[in-house]
Tab-separated table of C-alpha atoms in Angstrom:
chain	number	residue	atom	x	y	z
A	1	UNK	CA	-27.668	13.604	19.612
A	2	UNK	CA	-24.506	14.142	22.047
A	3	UNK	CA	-22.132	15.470	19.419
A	4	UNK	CA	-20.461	18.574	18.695
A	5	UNK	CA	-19.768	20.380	15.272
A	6	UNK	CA	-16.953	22.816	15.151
A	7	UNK	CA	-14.927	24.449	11.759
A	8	UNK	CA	-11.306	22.885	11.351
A	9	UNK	CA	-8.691	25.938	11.858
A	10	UNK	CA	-7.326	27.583	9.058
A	11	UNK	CA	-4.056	26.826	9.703
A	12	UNK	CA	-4.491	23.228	10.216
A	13	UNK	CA	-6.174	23.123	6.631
A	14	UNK	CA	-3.201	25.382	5.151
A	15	UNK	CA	-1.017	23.028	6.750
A	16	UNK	CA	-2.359	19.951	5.216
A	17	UNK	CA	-2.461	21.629	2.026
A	18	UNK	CA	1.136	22.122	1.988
A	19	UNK	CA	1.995	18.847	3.244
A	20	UNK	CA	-0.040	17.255	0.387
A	21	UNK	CA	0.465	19.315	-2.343
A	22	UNK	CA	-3.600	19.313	-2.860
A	23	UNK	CA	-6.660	22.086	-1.797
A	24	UNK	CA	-9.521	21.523	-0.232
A	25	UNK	CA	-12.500	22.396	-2.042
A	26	UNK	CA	-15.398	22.415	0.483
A	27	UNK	CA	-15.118	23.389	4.231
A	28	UNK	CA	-14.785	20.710	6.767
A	29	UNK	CA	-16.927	19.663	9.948
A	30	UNK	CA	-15.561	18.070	13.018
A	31	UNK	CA	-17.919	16.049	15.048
A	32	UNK	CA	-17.118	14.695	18.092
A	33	UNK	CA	-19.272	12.118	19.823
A	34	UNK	CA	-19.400	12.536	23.080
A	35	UNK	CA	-20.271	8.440	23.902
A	36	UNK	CA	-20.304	5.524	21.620
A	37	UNK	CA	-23.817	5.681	21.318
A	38	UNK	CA	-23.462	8.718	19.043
A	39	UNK	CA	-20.966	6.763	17.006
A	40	UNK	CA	-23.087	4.037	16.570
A	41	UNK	CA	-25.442	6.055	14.953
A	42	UNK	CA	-23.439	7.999	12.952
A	43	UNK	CA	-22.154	4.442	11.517
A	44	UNK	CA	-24.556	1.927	12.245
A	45	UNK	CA	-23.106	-0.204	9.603
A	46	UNK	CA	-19.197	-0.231	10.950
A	47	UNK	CA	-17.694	-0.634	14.300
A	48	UNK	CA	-15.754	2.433	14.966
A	49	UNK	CA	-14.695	1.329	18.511
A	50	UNK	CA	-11.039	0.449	17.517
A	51	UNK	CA	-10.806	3.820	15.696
A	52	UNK	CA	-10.091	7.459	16.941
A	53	UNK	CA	-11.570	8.853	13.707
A	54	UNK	CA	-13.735	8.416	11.020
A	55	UNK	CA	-13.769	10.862	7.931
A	56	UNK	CA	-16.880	10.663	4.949
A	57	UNK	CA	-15.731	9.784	1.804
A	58	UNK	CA	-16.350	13.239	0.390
A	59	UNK	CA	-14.041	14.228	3.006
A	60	UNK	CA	-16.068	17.101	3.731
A	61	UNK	CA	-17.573	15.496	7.094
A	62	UNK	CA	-14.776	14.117	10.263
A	63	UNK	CA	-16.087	11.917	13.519
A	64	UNK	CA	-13.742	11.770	16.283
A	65	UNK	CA	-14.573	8.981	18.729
A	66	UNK	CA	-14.618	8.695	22.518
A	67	UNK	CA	-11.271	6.616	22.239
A	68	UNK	CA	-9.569	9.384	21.995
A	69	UNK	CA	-10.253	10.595	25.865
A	70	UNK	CA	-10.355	7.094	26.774
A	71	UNK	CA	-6.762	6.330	25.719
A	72	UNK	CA	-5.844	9.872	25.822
A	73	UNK	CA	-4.995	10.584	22.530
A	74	UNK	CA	-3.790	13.862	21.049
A	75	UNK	CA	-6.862	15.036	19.790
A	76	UNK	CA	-4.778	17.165	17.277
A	77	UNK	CA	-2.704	14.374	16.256
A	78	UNK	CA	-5.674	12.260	15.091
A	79	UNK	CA	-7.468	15.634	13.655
A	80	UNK	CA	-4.418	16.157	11.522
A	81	UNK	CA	-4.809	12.483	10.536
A	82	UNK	CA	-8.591	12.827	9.538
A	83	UNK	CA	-7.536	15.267	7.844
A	84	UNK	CA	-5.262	14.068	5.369
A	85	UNK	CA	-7.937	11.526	4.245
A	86	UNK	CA	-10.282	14.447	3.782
A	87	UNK	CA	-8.025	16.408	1.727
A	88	UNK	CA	-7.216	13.296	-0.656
A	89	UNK	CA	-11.111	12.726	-0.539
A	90	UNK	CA	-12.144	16.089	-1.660
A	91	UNK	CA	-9.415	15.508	-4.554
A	92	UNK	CA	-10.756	12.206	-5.906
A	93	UNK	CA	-13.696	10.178	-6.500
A	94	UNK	CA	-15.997	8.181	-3.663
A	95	UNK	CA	-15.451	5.251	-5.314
A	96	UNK	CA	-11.766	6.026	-5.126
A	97	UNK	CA	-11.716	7.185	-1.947
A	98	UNK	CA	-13.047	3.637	-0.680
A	99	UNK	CA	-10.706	1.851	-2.694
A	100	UNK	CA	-7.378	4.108	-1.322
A	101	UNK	CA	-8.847	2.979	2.078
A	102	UNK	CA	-9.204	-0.430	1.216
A	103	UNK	CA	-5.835	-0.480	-0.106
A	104	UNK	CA	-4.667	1.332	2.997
A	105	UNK	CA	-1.011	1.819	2.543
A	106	UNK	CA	-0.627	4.869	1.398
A	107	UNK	CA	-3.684	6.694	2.639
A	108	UNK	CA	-3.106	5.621	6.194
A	109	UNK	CA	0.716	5.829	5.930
A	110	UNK	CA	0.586	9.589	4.870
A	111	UNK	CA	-2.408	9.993	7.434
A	112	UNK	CA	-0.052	8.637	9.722
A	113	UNK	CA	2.967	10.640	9.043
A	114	UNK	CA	1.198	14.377	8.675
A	115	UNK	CA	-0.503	13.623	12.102
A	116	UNK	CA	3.176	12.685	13.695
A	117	UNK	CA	1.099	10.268	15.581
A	118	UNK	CA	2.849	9.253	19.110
A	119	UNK	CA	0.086	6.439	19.582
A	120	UNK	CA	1.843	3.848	17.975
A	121	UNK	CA	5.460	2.686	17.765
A	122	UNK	CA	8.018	4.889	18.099
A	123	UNK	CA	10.215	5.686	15.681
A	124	UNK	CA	12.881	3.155	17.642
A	125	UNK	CA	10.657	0.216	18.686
A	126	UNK	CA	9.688	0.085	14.795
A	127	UNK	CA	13.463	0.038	13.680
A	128	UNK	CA	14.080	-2.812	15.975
A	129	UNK	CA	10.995	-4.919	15.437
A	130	UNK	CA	11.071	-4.423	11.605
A	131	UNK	CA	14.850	-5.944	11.293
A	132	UNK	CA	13.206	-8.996	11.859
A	133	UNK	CA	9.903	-8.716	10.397
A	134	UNK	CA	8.612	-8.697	6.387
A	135	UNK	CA	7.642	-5.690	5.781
A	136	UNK	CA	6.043	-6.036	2.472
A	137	UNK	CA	2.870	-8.028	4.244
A	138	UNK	CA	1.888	-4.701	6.143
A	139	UNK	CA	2.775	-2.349	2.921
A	140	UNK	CA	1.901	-3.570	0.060
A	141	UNK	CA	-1.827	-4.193	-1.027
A	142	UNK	CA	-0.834	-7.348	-2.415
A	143	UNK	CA	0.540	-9.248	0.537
A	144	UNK	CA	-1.538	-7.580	3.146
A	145	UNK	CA	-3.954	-9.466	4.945
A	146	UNK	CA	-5.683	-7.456	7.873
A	147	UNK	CA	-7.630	-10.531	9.322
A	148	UNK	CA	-4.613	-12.243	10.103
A	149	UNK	CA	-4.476	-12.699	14.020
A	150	UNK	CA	-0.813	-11.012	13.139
A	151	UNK	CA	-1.981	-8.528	11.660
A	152	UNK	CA	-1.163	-5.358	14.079
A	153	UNK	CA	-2.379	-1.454	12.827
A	154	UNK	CA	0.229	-0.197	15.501
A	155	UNK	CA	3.166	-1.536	13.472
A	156	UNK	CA	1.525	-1.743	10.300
A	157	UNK	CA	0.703	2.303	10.267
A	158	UNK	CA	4.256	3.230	11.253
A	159	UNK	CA	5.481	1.175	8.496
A	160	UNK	CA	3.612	2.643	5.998
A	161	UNK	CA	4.099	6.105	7.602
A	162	UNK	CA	8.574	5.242	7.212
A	163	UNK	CA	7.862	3.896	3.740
A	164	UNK	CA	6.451	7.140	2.444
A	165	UNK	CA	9.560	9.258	4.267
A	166	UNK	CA	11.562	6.946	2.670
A	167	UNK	CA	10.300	7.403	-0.598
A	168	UNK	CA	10.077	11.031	-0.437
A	169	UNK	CA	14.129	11.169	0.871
A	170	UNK	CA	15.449	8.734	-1.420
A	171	UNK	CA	13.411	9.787	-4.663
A	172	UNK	CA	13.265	13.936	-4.002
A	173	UNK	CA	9.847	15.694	-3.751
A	174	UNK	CA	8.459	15.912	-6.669
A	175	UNK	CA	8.879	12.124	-7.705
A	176	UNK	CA	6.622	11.429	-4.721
A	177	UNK	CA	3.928	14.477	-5.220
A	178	UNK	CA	3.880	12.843	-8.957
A	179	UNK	CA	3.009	9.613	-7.391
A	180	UNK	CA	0.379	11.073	-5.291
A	181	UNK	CA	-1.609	13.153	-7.446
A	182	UNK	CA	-1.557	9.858	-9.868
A	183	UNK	CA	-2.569	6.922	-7.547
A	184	UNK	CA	-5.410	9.274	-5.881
A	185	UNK	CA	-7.141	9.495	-9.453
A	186	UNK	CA	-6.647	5.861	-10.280
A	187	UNK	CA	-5.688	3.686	-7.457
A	188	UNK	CA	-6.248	0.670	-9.178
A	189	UNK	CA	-3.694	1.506	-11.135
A	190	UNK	CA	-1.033	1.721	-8.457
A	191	UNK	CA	1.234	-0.942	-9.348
A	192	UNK	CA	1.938	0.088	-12.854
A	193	UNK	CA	2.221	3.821	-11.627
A	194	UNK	CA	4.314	3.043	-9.089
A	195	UNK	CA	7.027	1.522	-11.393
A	196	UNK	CA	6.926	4.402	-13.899
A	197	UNK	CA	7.026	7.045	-10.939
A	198	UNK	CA	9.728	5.213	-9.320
A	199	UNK	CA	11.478	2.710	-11.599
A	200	UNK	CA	10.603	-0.740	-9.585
A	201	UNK	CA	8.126	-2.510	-8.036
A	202	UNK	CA	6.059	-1.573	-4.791
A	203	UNK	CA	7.411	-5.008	-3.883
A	204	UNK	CA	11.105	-4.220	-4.740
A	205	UNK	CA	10.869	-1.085	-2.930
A	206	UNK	CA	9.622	-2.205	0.140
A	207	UNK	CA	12.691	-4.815	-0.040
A	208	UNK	CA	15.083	-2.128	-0.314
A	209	UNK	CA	13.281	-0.562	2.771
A	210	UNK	CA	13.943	-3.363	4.603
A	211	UNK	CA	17.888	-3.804	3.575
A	212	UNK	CA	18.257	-0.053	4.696
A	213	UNK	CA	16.479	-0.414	7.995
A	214	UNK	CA	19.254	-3.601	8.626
A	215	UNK	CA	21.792	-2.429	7.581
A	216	UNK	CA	21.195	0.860	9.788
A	217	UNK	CA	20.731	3.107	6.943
């Protein structure tokens, strides 16, 4: 089929671990397609084309894409990305697996941050452009609308990516590894558990996000 299967490193995996808090249960495959062809078999029901990876939702299977040599992408940068949705996969349910994806700001804002993912903003081109931007419609699940023609993944995932450092620096480790291990197993539930993790809304928070970002906090 044009693809080849390889074993994720050990030390990638151990590193993920740590980052998350969370163990993998089953071993992970990395397939890379070689053309879009491949891809398109692999997923004949999604277009992949805009994505440098695709992980199963048993998070036991990743797909890197050929966008990766056609933008030139850190191939260990995405990797590390994939894997931080397989991780959270092998910890959780399918069903809430999809739904963490479909909800999108924390799975792709962690996904995000343990890749350290040059491909979008940087760090300093998303400080300026969010002084003057509302946040809240690319974090939380409730304002977000992806179809918008605004609607830009290479702001939106450094957003979410700042969010999560945020929360983590402002609310101390284990607040946010208590969030985490929560929303995985219930993600439906995310506003209520965000509010008893952290004391506020996901809405509030993301306000005081903002403040600190303008006021150069």
């Amino acid at each position: 089929c044009g693809t080849r299967n390889s074993e994720v490193s050990a030390t990638m995996m151990a590193e993920a671990e740590a980052f998350h808090q969370l163990k993998f249960h089953r071993r992970v495959k990395v397939i890379a397609c070689k053309n879009w062809g491949d891809c398109a078999r692999a997923w004949p029901w999604m277009n992949v084309r805009p994505l440098g990876g695709v992980t199963l939702g048993t998070g036991d299977a990743i797909y890197l894409t050929p966008k990766l040599k056609e933008k030139n992408f850190s191939v260990a940068e995405f990797l590390r990305h994939e894997l931080s949705h397989a991780i959270i996969s092998q910890n959780t349910t399918i069903r809430n697996s999809m739904k963490l994806t479909d909800q999108a700001w924390f799975s792709e804002g962690i996904a995000v941050w343990f890749g350290n993912q040059t491909s979008y903003l940087s760090q300093a081109e998303f400080l300026e452009k969010a002084k003057t931007s509302d946040l809240t419609k690319l974090i939380d699940p409730a304002r977000m609308d992806r179809s918008s023609p605004d609607w830009s993944a290479r702001f939106a995932y450094p957003a979410q990516r700042y969010f999560l450092e945020y929360l983590k620096q402002t609310y101390g480790a284990e607040r946010f590894h208590e969030f985490l291990a929560n929303y995985i197993h219930d993600p439906d539930a995310y506003q209520k558990l965000f509010h008893e993790t952290f004391g506020q809304s996901l809405s509030d928070a993301v306000r005081q996000f903002e403040r600190a970002i303008r006021s150069g906090q």
